Amino acid sequence: MNGGLLVAGTTSDAGKSVVTAGICRWLVRQGVKVAPFKAQNMSLNSFVTREGAEIGRAQAMQAQACRVEPTALMNPVLLKPGGEQSSQVVLLGKPVGELSARGYHGGRQQKLLGTVLDCLAGLRGTYDAVICEGAGSPAEINLRRTDIVNMGIARNARLPVLVVGDIDRGGVFASFFGTVALLSPQDQELVAGFLVNKFRGDVSLLEPGLDMLHGLTGRQTYGVLPFRHGLGIDEEDGLRVSLRGTVRESNTTPPVGEDVLRVAVCAIPLMSNFTDVDALAAEPGVVVRFVDRPEELADADLVVIPGTRGTVRALEWLRERGLADALRRRAAEQRPVLGICGGFQILGEHIEDEVESRRGRVEGLGVLPLRVRFAPEKILARPEGEALGERVAGYEIHHGVAEVTGGEAFLDGCRVGQTWGTHWHGSLESDGFRRAFLREVAAAAGRRFVPAPDTSFAALREEQLDRLGDLIEQHADTDALWRLIESGAPQGLPFIPPGAPA
């Protein structure tokens, strides 16, 4: 078998990432050696592979679904937004510069097509099947000429395309039909059919619409996936809704101790790797929410300042909203604060930045004894160490170099009282360390909270991936899906007018 499939979507956030992961997990359980692939990803949630390459966290999660080690080949182009108009371009795991959207789509993107196709060919030469994920919608007609992630790669690699639509948003039939109808005849030949995502209710009520869709497009629906809570693992592009009051999906198991522990995450601009707090939300009795007002810190037992792609901008935002003063008060009152990566840098004395914001010297919150200098070379690492008597593993993604001048050592950072800071993402996924850290937080907060003795974040992640595989196995036409992956798009699919504009 040398199969392949491109999972596209009617919109961003239609469910492409989780559907791709579900198909990968279903295939690997059938004994297929499978790998994920996304040619170009725009995300502030990223991961460091063992070879020291930075890729999107969604592809790292999909690699776990495949039970293989993630590599740079699985996400050759990663765009990390630095604002509304520009992004850092990460090529084969290494940053190669900043580009405006116009500069990237105006020529640079198309020049990367050869690299992208080489990476895909390398994976297809190693694995039985490669399940590719598209980006946004394949019917973004303004970008089709330079596309390397949707129909551009499908055409060049002759991949069949499955279009996912989120029915929970409404308008899914129009979205399916319109997506196909805005593609050129050559692109339409590869669009094999549709997959409905997040359906609630009686599927029999949907079937007349699916029959009409088949009659209109000549394309079948490969499955209707029911709505399930807790499957949005390792999102790509951040939380698109207003973050104020948004609760990170938490474990529903009752707390072990008498109290719950409340965690407030500052929803700073250009927040990156906010998935760091998922391990906290997985603990029974821990409630995690995102906040943007100082009064929302009042009842928090722990405040987390997460990573960001704009450290100086995030620092200004904290000051503008009054959160900076609230954080200083918390530190002075010995109430727990944790800064991760950019959040760690914000807690220091000052930042010298001629790389990211180019603002020169900027005063930090002055809570931790460190000085930060932004270097042109990005640090990408997979460190391991010990803290609170427990082994810890994490990963680092930052330009800021921290000079720690005091305090108590904490991972690569420091601790002063109940204020902690580190550059290590993912450290809270180390179960023993997370439990020890939460015990310290609970004691400082005066909460009768007890961490569960047997919570395994890795096991919970595996359970989630198996649930995704179950969704595909139980609610998709897996025989038809297998034929599609193995043999490509059916021949003779009809053209749906008007097609792409000239």
XYZ file of C-alpha atoms in Angstrom:
502
model
C 0.000 0.000 0.000
C 1.281 3.482 -0.912
C -1.769 5.550 -0.131
C -2.557 9.130 0.661
C -5.386 11.518 1.455
C -5.813 15.260 1.918
C -8.276 16.275 4.629
C -9.553 19.736 3.677
C -12.225 21.845 5.338
C -15.003 24.208 4.415
C -13.532 26.700 6.904
C -10.783 27.097 9.429
C -11.559 25.187 12.626
C -13.918 22.794 10.830
C -12.155 19.889 12.538
C -9.421 19.018 10.041
C -6.763 18.452 12.711
C -8.803 16.074 14.847
C -10.277 14.243 11.835
C -6.752 13.750 10.461
C -5.631 12.420 13.847
C -8.677 10.129 14.014
C -8.000 8.669 10.574
C -4.347 8.185 11.539
C -5.252 6.349 14.750
C -7.857 4.193 12.934
C -5.288 3.221 10.279
C -2.521 2.384 12.739
C -4.933 0.117 14.604
C -5.440 -1.729 11.278
C -1.706 -2.384 11.114
C -0.954 0.401 8.599
C 2.315 2.289 8.939
C 1.023 5.841 8.647
C 2.346 9.398 9.015
C 0.701 12.842 9.173
C 1.629 15.785 6.963
C 0.750 19.455 6.751
C 2.647 21.380 4.128
C 2.089 24.805 5.649
C 0.761 25.572 9.086
C -0.044 28.929 10.676
C 0.084 28.490 14.421
C 1.513 29.849 17.643
C 1.211 26.404 19.238
C 4.380 24.591 18.280
C 6.594 21.721 19.410
C 10.262 20.754 19.228
C 11.145 17.390 17.694
C 13.995 15.245 18.936
C 16.207 16.530 16.101
C 15.627 20.093 17.332
C 13.099 21.179 14.698
C 10.055 23.355 15.396
C 6.738 22.129 13.972
C 3.050 22.731 14.687
C 1.735 21.033 17.826
C -1.167 19.631 15.820
C 1.268 17.617 13.697
C 3.095 16.418 16.818
C -0.272 15.261 18.180
C -1.082 13.545 14.862
C 2.297 11.798 14.938
C 1.382 10.486 18.380
C -1.891 9.254 16.885
C 0.258 7.374 14.342
C 2.520 6.092 17.150
C 5.591 7.524 15.423
C 8.129 10.166 16.376
C 7.343 13.615 14.884
C 9.853 15.066 12.417
C 10.273 18.283 10.440
C 9.135 16.465 7.284
C 5.615 16.343 8.713
C 5.286 20.154 8.760
C 7.924 21.702 6.481
C 6.519 25.261 6.611
C 5.322 26.840 9.866
C 4.146 30.463 9.995
C 4.166 32.099 13.435
C 2.180 35.357 13.408
C 3.859 38.348 15.019
C 0.911 40.666 14.435
C -1.795 41.354 11.891
C 0.580 41.837 8.957
C 3.664 39.630 9.393
C 4.810 36.170 10.441
C 8.027 34.391 11.232
C 8.663 31.743 8.576
C 9.983 28.451 9.962
C 11.311 26.180 7.200
C 12.143 22.554 7.960
C 12.079 23.383 11.641
C 14.317 26.474 11.606
C 13.363 30.175 11.385
C 14.431 31.800 8.118
C 13.026 35.307 8.563
C 9.973 37.541 8.934
C 7.643 38.195 6.002
C 4.528 40.241 5.484
C 1.440 38.424 4.240
C 1.811 40.203 0.908
C 5.464 39.242 0.658
C 4.793 35.606 1.468
C 1.797 35.111 -0.815
C 3.368 37.374 -3.443
C 6.059 34.900 -4.398
C 7.869 33.228 -1.513
C 5.136 30.683 -0.856
C 5.115 29.224 -4.359
C 8.914 28.866 -4.302
C 8.494 26.477 -1.364
C 6.337 24.047 -3.347
C 9.329 21.944 -4.385
C 10.513 21.613 -0.771
C 7.021 20.684 0.376
C 6.609 18.032 -2.324
C 10.050 16.577 -1.547
C 9.069 16.203 2.123
C 5.793 14.523 1.185
C 7.600 12.190 -1.213
C 10.071 11.308 1.529
C 7.252 10.336 3.868
C 5.416 8.388 1.173
C 8.604 6.459 0.485
C 8.792 5.421 4.141
C 5.175 4.898 5.177
C 2.277 2.858 3.810
C -0.006 5.897 3.919
C 0.331 9.642 4.543
C -2.718 11.553 5.777
C -2.346 15.218 4.873
C -4.159 18.133 6.445
C -5.137 21.222 4.490
C -5.438 24.761 5.813
C -8.437 27.072 5.921
C -10.527 26.224 2.865
C -9.443 24.899 -0.545
C -11.841 27.431 -2.111
C -9.838 30.488 -1.086
C -9.811 31.658 -4.689
C -7.714 34.737 -3.916
C -4.817 32.475 -2.848
C -5.177 29.550 -5.254
C -2.399 30.668 -7.598
C 0.267 30.281 -4.912
C -1.369 27.524 -2.841
C 0.945 24.814 -1.503
C -1.217 23.322 1.246
C -4.647 22.569 -0.262
C -5.391 21.871 -3.935
C -1.892 22.926 -4.941
C -0.377 19.938 -3.210
C -3.330 17.655 -4.010
C -2.875 18.348 -7.732
C 0.893 17.882 -7.689
C 0.804 14.707 -5.570
C -2.481 13.377 -7.045
C -4.099 13.097 -3.622
C -7.828 12.465 -3.189
C -9.506 15.160 -1.114
C -12.040 14.715 1.686
C -13.825 17.959 2.688
C -14.799 18.300 6.367
C -17.664 20.589 7.394
C -18.670 21.673 10.907
C -22.460 21.281 11.006
C -22.574 22.831 14.489
C -21.963 26.214 12.812
C -24.885 25.799 10.409
C -24.938 26.026 6.623
C -22.929 22.871 6.063
C -24.712 21.825 2.834
C -24.162 25.225 1.228
C -20.544 25.137 2.418
C -19.935 21.709 0.870
C -21.570 22.635 -2.437
C -19.925 26.058 -2.600
C -16.486 24.677 -1.821
C -16.627 22.307 -4.787
C -18.326 24.812 -7.117
C -15.548 27.385 -6.651
C -12.787 24.999 -7.728
C -11.409 24.558 -11.235
C -12.387 21.413 -13.186
C -8.913 19.949 -12.559
C -9.216 20.534 -8.803
C -12.767 19.217 -8.664
C -11.591 15.905 -10.138
C -9.771 15.208 -6.872
C -12.558 16.160 -4.434
C -13.981 12.743 -3.626
C -16.599 13.692 -1.070
C -17.523 15.031 2.319
C -17.382 14.311 6.044
C -19.856 15.952 8.431
C -18.370 16.910 11.795
C -19.977 17.756 15.184
C -23.496 16.533 14.431
C -26.036 16.559 17.271
C -29.264 14.601 17.070
C -30.852 11.909 14.902
C -28.765 11.139 11.812
C -31.864 9.941 9.937
C -33.048 13.560 9.858
C -29.859 14.502 8.039
C -29.955 11.755 5.424
C -32.368 13.462 2.955
C -29.947 16.393 2.770
C -26.996 14.059 2.216
C -28.910 12.341 -0.603
C -29.664 15.716 -2.204
C -26.010 16.747 -1.824
C -24.988 13.558 -3.627
C -27.462 14.281 -6.392
C -26.172 17.839 -6.782
C -22.458 17.058 -6.687
C -22.113 13.375 -7.607
C -20.020 12.946 -4.460
C -20.724 10.772 -1.438
C -20.569 11.628 2.249
C -18.016 9.412 3.943
C -19.420 9.771 7.432
C -21.275 11.850 10.013
C -19.249 12.304 13.180
C -21.243 13.106 16.341
C -20.422 16.035 18.571
C -18.082 15.005 21.389
C -16.723 17.141 24.213
C -13.029 17.167 24.988
C -11.618 16.343 21.540
C -10.107 19.735 20.697
C -6.588 18.712 21.669
C -3.565 20.775 20.587
C -5.390 23.441 18.613
C -3.434 25.186 15.897
C -4.412 28.800 15.841
C -5.367 29.636 19.395
C -8.764 30.280 20.869
C -10.607 32.413 18.353
C -13.415 33.420 20.696
C -13.015 36.085 23.351
C -10.850 34.515 26.007
C -12.359 36.299 28.975
C -14.008 33.710 31.165
C -13.306 30.869 28.728
C -12.862 27.678 30.734
C -10.307 25.153 29.566
C -12.067 21.796 29.420
C -11.363 20.202 32.783
C -11.457 16.708 34.208
C -14.978 15.981 35.477
C -13.764 13.577 38.183
C -14.471 14.948 41.696
C -11.482 16.382 43.565
C -9.561 14.082 45.879
C -9.311 16.696 48.612
C -11.950 18.985 50.086
C -11.212 21.982 47.838
C -10.824 22.699 44.144
C -7.862 24.697 42.860
C -8.609 27.711 40.630
C -6.105 28.598 37.919
C -6.321 31.900 36.009
C -4.366 32.149 32.740
C -3.639 35.682 31.521
C -4.935 35.868 27.947
C -2.005 37.927 26.676
C -1.701 38.958 23.000
C -0.099 36.480 20.582
C -0.375 33.789 23.249
C 1.642 30.742 22.264
C 1.626 27.177 23.525
C -1.349 27.774 25.806
C -1.667 23.969 25.655
C 0.816 24.038 28.564
C -2.177 24.397 30.897
C -3.940 21.304 29.521
C -2.025 19.152 31.984
C -3.411 21.269 34.833
C -6.964 20.992 33.494
C -6.527 17.207 33.356
C -6.168 17.067 37.137
C -9.380 16.283 39.090
C -10.402 19.371 41.027
C -8.372 21.886 38.983
C -10.415 24.537 37.131
C -8.557 26.501 34.445
C -9.930 29.671 32.878
C -8.543 32.465 30.698
C -8.854 36.014 32.019
C -8.104 39.587 30.960
C -9.152 41.701 33.981
C -7.302 42.266 37.255
C -10.386 41.522 39.370
C -10.474 38.020 37.871
C -7.190 37.238 39.633
C -8.677 37.856 43.075
C -10.043 34.348 43.683
C -7.325 32.522 41.713
C -5.083 30.145 43.622
C -2.538 30.176 40.802
C -2.009 32.696 38.002
C -0.192 31.552 34.873
C 1.440 33.950 32.411
C 1.866 31.788 29.296
C 4.224 32.044 26.361
C 3.798 34.688 23.668
C 5.210 35.595 20.282
C 5.196 39.258 21.372
C 6.773 39.553 24.823
C 7.058 43.358 24.876
C 3.580 43.783 23.439
C 2.177 41.385 26.074
C 3.965 43.337 28.818
C 2.385 46.589 27.621
C -1.026 44.875 27.484
C -0.672 43.723 31.095
C 0.120 47.303 32.124
C -2.719 48.826 30.117
C -5.273 46.525 31.741
C -4.023 46.840 35.294
C -2.922 43.215 35.380
C 0.750 44.129 35.845
C 0.033 45.832 39.184
C -2.194 42.921 40.235
C 0.604 40.462 39.467
C 3.106 42.499 41.479
C 0.711 42.543 44.430
C 0.247 38.785 44.203
C 3.998 38.247 44.255
C 4.421 40.554 47.245
C 1.641 38.716 49.089
C 3.286 35.325 48.379
C 0.351 34.158 46.241
C 1.421 31.702 43.485
C 2.364 32.967 40.023
C 3.924 30.861 37.244
C 5.536 32.420 34.167
C 6.322 30.167 31.195
C 8.699 31.260 28.404
C 7.529 34.771 27.442
C 5.615 34.914 30.727
C 8.865 34.135 32.551
C 10.656 36.947 30.701
C 7.872 39.419 31.567
C 8.435 38.777 35.299
C 12.086 39.862 35.087
C 13.826 43.201 35.658
C 14.218 44.312 32.063
C 14.210 43.080 28.458
C 16.672 44.087 25.716
C 14.822 43.448 22.467
C 16.292 44.344 19.076
C 14.871 41.177 17.481
C 11.159 40.708 18.117
C 9.714 44.157 18.868
C 12.921 46.135 18.209
C 12.001 48.353 21.137
C 15.400 48.197 22.827
C 15.402 48.215 26.618
C 11.991 47.727 28.252
C 11.394 47.452 31.986
C 9.807 44.191 33.152
C 7.594 43.612 36.171
C 10.664 43.286 38.402
C 9.318 40.296 40.299
C 12.082 37.821 39.434
C 15.855 38.524 39.417
C 16.607 38.092 35.744
C 17.546 40.136 32.715
C 16.550 39.074 29.226
C 18.329 39.779 25.952
C 16.723 38.747 22.670
C 19.180 37.005 20.348
C 18.721 36.519 16.572
C 19.242 32.763 16.921
C 16.198 30.906 18.206
C 16.774 28.375 20.986
C 15.090 25.048 20.187
C 15.755 22.299 22.725
C 14.319 19.268 24.541
C 15.734 19.645 28.076
C 15.366 17.214 30.940
C 16.073 17.837 34.590
C 14.773 17.722 38.140
C 12.614 20.037 40.222
C 10.796 19.581 43.546
C 12.434 16.187 43.785
C 10.854 14.923 40.559
C 12.126 14.265 37.043
C 10.923 16.791 34.466
C 11.038 16.906 30.652
C 10.051 19.835 28.457
C 10.883 21.766 25.327
C 12.191 25.268 24.657
C 11.244 27.710 21.852
C 12.519 31.261 22.419
C 14.798 34.062 21.251
C 15.156 35.524 24.738
C 18.309 34.616 26.660
C 17.803 34.918 30.420
C 20.538 35.917 32.850
C 19.318 34.786 36.271
C 20.993 36.785 39.051
C 19.356 35.356 42.167
C 16.512 33.389 43.648
C 16.204 29.646 43.947
C 16.959 27.520 40.878
C 13.850 26.211 39.127
C 14.379 24.204 35.939
C 16.409 26.676 33.811
C 14.744 29.664 35.493
C 14.226 30.684 39.085
C 11.825 30.953 41.975
C 11.380 33.735 44.511
C 8.840 32.964 47.207
C 5.725 31.751 45.415
C 6.652 33.251 42.018
C 8.077 30.735 39.579
C 9.517 31.168 36.095
C 10.936 28.874 33.406
C 11.471 28.703 29.665
C 10.345 25.063 29.637
C 7.086 24.361 27.848
C 5.421 21.028 28.586
C 6.977 20.609 32.042
C 3.553 20.159 33.654
C 3.004 17.026 31.566
C 5.534 15.291 33.859
C 3.087 13.724 36.315
C 5.219 13.576 39.456
C 6.453 17.142 39.048
C 2.935 18.457 38.341
C 1.597 16.844 41.518
C 4.485 18.233 43.602
C 3.972 21.707 42.112
C 0.223 21.648 42.797
C 0.837 20.585 46.394
C 3.049 23.657 46.854
C 0.442 25.898 45.229
C -2.353 24.491 47.399
C -0.320 24.979 50.577
C 0.512 28.580 49.645
C -3.117 29.280 48.717
C -4.456 27.708 51.906
C -6.557 25.215 49.950
C -7.325 21.691 51.109
C -6.614 20.444 47.619
C -4.953 17.071 47.073
C -3.594 16.046 43.642
C -4.914 12.705 42.436
C -2.195 10.092 42.938
C -2.738 8.295 39.639
C -3.434 10.927 36.961
C -1.301 10.168 33.907
C -1.384 12.928 31.325
C 0.184 10.658 28.683
C -2.478 7.999 29.295
C -5.254 10.606 29.083
C -3.833 11.833 25.778
C -3.786 8.272 24.456
C -7.408 7.841 25.534
C -8.352 10.988 23.624
C -6.580 9.762 20.495
C -8.317 6.400 20.786
C -11.652 8.228 21.047
C -10.820 9.983 17.773
C -10.017 6.637 16.175
C -13.294 5.257 17.534
C -15.236 8.119 15.940
C -13.827 7.244 12.522
C -14.274 3.502 12.992
C -17.849 3.789 14.260
C -19.248 6.697 12.260
C -17.356 6.813 8.952
C -17.675 4.510 5.952
C -14.286 2.953 6.580
C -14.448 0.600 3.588
C -15.000 3.550 1.257
C -12.349 5.562 3.119
C -9.846 2.726 2.732
C -10.501 2.570 -1.032
C -10.043 6.323 -1.258
C -6.692 6.259 0.543
C -5.465 3.247 -1.429
C -6.765 4.024 -4.930
C -7.382 7.776 -5.090
C -10.457 9.784 -6.071
C -13.159 7.959 -8.064
C -13.047 8.456 -11.809
C -15.679 10.492 -13.618
C -16.679 12.864 -10.825
C -18.893 15.550 -12.374
C -17.926 19.206 -12.746
C -20.020 21.601 -10.655
C -20.360 25.051 -12.232
C -19.292 27.820 -12.163
C -15.805 26.608 -11.162
C -12.914 28.876 -10.249
C -12.930 32.400 -11.694
C -10.617 32.952 -14.622
